[in-house]
Coordinates of C-alpha atoms in Angstrom, one line a residue:
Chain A
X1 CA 89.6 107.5 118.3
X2 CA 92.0 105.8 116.8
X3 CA 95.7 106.6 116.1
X4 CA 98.1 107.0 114.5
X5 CA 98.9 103.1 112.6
X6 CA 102.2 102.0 110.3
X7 CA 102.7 99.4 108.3
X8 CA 104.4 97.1 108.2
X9 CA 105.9 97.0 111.7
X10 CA 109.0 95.2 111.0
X11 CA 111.2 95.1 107.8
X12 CA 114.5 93.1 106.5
X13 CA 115.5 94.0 103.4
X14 CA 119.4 93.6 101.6
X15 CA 121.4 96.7 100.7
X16 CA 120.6 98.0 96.9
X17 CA 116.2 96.9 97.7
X18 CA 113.6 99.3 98.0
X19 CA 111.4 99.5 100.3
X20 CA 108.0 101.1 100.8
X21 CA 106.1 102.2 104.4
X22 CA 102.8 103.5 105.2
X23 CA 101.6 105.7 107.5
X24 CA 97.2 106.7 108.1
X25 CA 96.8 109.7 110.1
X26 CA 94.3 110.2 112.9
X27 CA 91.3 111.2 111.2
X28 CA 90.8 115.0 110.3
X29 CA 94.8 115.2 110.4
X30 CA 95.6 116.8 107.4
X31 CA 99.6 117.0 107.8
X32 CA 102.3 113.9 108.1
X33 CA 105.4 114.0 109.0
X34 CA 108.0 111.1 108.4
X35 CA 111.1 111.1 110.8
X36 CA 114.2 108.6 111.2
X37 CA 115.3 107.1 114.2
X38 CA 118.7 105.5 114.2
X39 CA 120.5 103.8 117.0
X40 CA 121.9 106.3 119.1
X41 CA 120.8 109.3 117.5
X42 CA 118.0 111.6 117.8
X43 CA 114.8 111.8 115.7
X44 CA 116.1 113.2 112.3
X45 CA 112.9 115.1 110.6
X46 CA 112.7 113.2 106.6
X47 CA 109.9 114.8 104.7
X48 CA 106.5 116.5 105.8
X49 CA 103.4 116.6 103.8
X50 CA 100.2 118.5 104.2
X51 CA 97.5 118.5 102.0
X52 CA 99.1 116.0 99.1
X53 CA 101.9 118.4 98.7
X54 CA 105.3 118.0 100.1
X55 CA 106.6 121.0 102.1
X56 CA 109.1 120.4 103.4
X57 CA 112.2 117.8 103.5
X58 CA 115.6 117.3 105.8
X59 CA 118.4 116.8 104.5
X60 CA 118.2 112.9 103.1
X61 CA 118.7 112.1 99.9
X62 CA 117.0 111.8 97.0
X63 CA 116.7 108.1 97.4
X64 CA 113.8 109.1 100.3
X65 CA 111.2 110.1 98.8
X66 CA 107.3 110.3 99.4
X67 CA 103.5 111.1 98.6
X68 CA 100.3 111.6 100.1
X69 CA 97.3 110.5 99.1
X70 CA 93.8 112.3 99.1
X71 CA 92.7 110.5 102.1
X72 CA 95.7 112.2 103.6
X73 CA 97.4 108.9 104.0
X74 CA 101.3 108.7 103.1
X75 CA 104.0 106.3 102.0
X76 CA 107.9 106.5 102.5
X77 CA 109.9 105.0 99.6
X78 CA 113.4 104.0 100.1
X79 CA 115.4 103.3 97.1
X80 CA 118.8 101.7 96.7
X81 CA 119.0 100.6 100.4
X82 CA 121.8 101.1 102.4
X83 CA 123.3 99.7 105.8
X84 CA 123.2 103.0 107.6
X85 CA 119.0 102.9 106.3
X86 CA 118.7 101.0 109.3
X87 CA 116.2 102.3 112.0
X88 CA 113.2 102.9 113.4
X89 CA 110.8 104.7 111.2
X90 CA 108.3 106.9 112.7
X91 CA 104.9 108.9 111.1
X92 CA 103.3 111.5 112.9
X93 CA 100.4 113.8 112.4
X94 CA 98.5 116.8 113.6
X95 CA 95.5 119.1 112.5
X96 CA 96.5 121.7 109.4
X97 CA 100.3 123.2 108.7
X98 CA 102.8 125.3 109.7
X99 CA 103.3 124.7 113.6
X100 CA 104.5 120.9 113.8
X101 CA 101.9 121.9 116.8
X102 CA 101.0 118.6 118.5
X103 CA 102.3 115.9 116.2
X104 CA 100.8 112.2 117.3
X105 CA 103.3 109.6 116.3
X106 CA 102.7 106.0 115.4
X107 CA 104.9 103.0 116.6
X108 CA 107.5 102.9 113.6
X109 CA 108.4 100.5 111.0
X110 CA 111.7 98.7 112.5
X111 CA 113.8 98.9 109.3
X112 CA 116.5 96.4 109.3
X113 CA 119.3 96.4 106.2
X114 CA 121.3 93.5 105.7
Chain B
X1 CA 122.9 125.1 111.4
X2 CA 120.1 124.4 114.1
X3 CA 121.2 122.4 117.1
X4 CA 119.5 120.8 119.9
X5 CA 121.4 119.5 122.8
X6 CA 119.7 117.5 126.0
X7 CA 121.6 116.9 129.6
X8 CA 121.9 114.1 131.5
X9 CA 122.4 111.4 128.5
X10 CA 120.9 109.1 131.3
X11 CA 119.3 110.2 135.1
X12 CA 118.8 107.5 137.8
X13 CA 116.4 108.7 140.3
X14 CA 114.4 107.1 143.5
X15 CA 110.7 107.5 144.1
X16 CA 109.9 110.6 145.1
X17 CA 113.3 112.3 144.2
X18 CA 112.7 115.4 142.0
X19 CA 115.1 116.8 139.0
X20 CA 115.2 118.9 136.1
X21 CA 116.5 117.6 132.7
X22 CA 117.9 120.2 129.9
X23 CA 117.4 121.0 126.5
X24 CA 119.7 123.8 125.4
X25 CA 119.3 125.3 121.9
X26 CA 121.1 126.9 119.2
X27 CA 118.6 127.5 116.1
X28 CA 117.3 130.5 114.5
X29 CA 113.9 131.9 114.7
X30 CA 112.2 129.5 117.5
X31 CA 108.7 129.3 116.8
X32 CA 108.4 126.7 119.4
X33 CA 109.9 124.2 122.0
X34 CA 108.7 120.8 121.9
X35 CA 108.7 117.9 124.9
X36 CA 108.0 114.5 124.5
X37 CA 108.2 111.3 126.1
X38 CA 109.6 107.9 124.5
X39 CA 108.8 104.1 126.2
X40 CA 111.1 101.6 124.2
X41 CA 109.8 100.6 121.0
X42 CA 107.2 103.1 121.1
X43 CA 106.8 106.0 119.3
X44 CA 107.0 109.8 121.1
X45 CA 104.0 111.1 123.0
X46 CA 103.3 115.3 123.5
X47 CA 103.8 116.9 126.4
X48 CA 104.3 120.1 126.1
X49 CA 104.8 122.9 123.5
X50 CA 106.4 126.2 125.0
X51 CA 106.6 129.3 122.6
X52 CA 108.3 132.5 124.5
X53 CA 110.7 133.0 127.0
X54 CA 109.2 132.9 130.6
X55 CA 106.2 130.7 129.6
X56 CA 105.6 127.4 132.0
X57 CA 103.2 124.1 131.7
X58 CA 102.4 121.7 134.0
X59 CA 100.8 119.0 133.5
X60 CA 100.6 116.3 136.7
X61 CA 104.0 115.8 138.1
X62 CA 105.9 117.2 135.0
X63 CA 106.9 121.3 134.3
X64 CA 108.3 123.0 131.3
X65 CA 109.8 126.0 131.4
X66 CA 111.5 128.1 128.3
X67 CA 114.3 130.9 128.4
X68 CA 115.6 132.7 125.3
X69 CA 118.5 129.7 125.1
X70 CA 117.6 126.6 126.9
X71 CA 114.0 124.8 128.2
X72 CA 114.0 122.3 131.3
X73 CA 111.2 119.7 132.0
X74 CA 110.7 119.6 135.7
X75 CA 110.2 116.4 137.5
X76 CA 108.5 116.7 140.8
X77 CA 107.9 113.5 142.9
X78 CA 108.5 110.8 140.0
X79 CA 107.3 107.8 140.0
X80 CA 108.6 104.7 138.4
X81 CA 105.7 105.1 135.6
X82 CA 107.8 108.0 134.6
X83 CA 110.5 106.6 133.5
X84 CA 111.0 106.4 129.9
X85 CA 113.4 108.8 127.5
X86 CA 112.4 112.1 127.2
X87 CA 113.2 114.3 124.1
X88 CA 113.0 117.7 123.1
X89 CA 112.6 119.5 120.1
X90 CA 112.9 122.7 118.5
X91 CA 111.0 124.3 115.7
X92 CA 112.2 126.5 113.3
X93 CA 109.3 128.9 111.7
X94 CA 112.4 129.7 108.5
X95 CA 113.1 126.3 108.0
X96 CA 109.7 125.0 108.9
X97 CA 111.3 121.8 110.7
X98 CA 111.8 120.0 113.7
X99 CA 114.8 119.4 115.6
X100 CA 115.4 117.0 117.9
X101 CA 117.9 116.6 120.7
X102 CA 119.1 112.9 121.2
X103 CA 117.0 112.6 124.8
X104 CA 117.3 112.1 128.2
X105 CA 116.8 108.7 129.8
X106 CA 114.9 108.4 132.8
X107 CA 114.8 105.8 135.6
X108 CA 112.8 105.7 138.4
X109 CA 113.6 103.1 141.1
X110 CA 111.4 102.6 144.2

């Protein structure tokens, strides 16, 4: 079965770009998640979709934003970059809503803001 | 505001030398405890999910265990496979969100 897979894996872009990643579930995985990992700090939950509607989101700003698609796959959009938008990007997913129960991640997007 | 907090930052350990790490946490209405395990420039892979106070999982030499304000992943025996950050996470049923301590990073020497 396969997992979890991002796109692209690595990223440079210059502050003020946007940027957009991708994220395809495991199949049957009806939820994604996006988190943020920056350099030294912990995961930092971004945005959670389940079933083409948004559910839930941390607090980011506007400038991250998201969608699902009907074949439950999801992007991340990035607008107006910023240095501190640096870091490692991760998508997870797991069966149906509500419990975050079991999430399987992918390998990130490595983000890099110059 | 929900708060997840891990102890040791780092752990050195030899083969065959067991420890606990911690994951204390302030949030409000736990639905659930999270554990995962990190290898560099990876993403996290499940271990464990823990729901009430008192309930334990094992799975080969790693244990979980959950009280009403802190969880600790038991490390029996460790090998240096095992080493790799480990992260915890609590979820919120009100805020339906994850939160994530900042890990625990594990080495195993022989």
């Amino acid at each position: 079965e396969a997992g979890v897979t991002q796109s692209p894996t690595h990223l440079i872009k210059t502050r003020g770009q946007q940027v957009t990643l991708r994220c395809s579930p495991i199949s049957g995985h009806t939820s994604v998640y996006w988190y943020q990992q920056a350099l030294g700090l912990g995961l930092q939950f971004l945005l959670w979709y389940d079933e083409g509607e948004e559910r839930n989101r941390g607090n980011f700003p506007p400038r991250f934003s998201g969608r699902q698609f009907p074949n439950y796959s999801s992007e991340l959009n990035v607008n107006a970059l910023e240095l501190e938008d640096s870091a490692l990007y991760l998508c997870a997913s797991s069966h149906g809503q509500g419990a975050f129960n079991e999430q399987f991640f992918g390998p990130g997007t490595r983000l890099t803001v110059l | 505001e929900d708060q997840v907090t891990q102890s040791p930052e780092a752990l050195r350990l030899q083969e065959g030398e067991s420890s606990s790490l911690n994951c204390s946490y302030t949030v409000s209405g736990l639905r659930g405890l999270f554990w995962y395990r990190q290898d560099p420039g990876k993403g996290p892979e499940f271990l464990f999910t823990l729901y009430s106070a008192g309930e334990e999982k094992e799975k080969e030499r790693l244990k979980a265990t959950l009280t009403k304000k802190e969880s600790f992943l038991h490390i029996t025996a460790p090998k240096p496979e095992d080493s790799a950050t480990y992260l915890c996470a609590a979820y919120t049923g009100t805020a339906s969100k994850l939160t994530f301590g900042t890990g625990t990073r594990l080495q195993v020497t022989l």
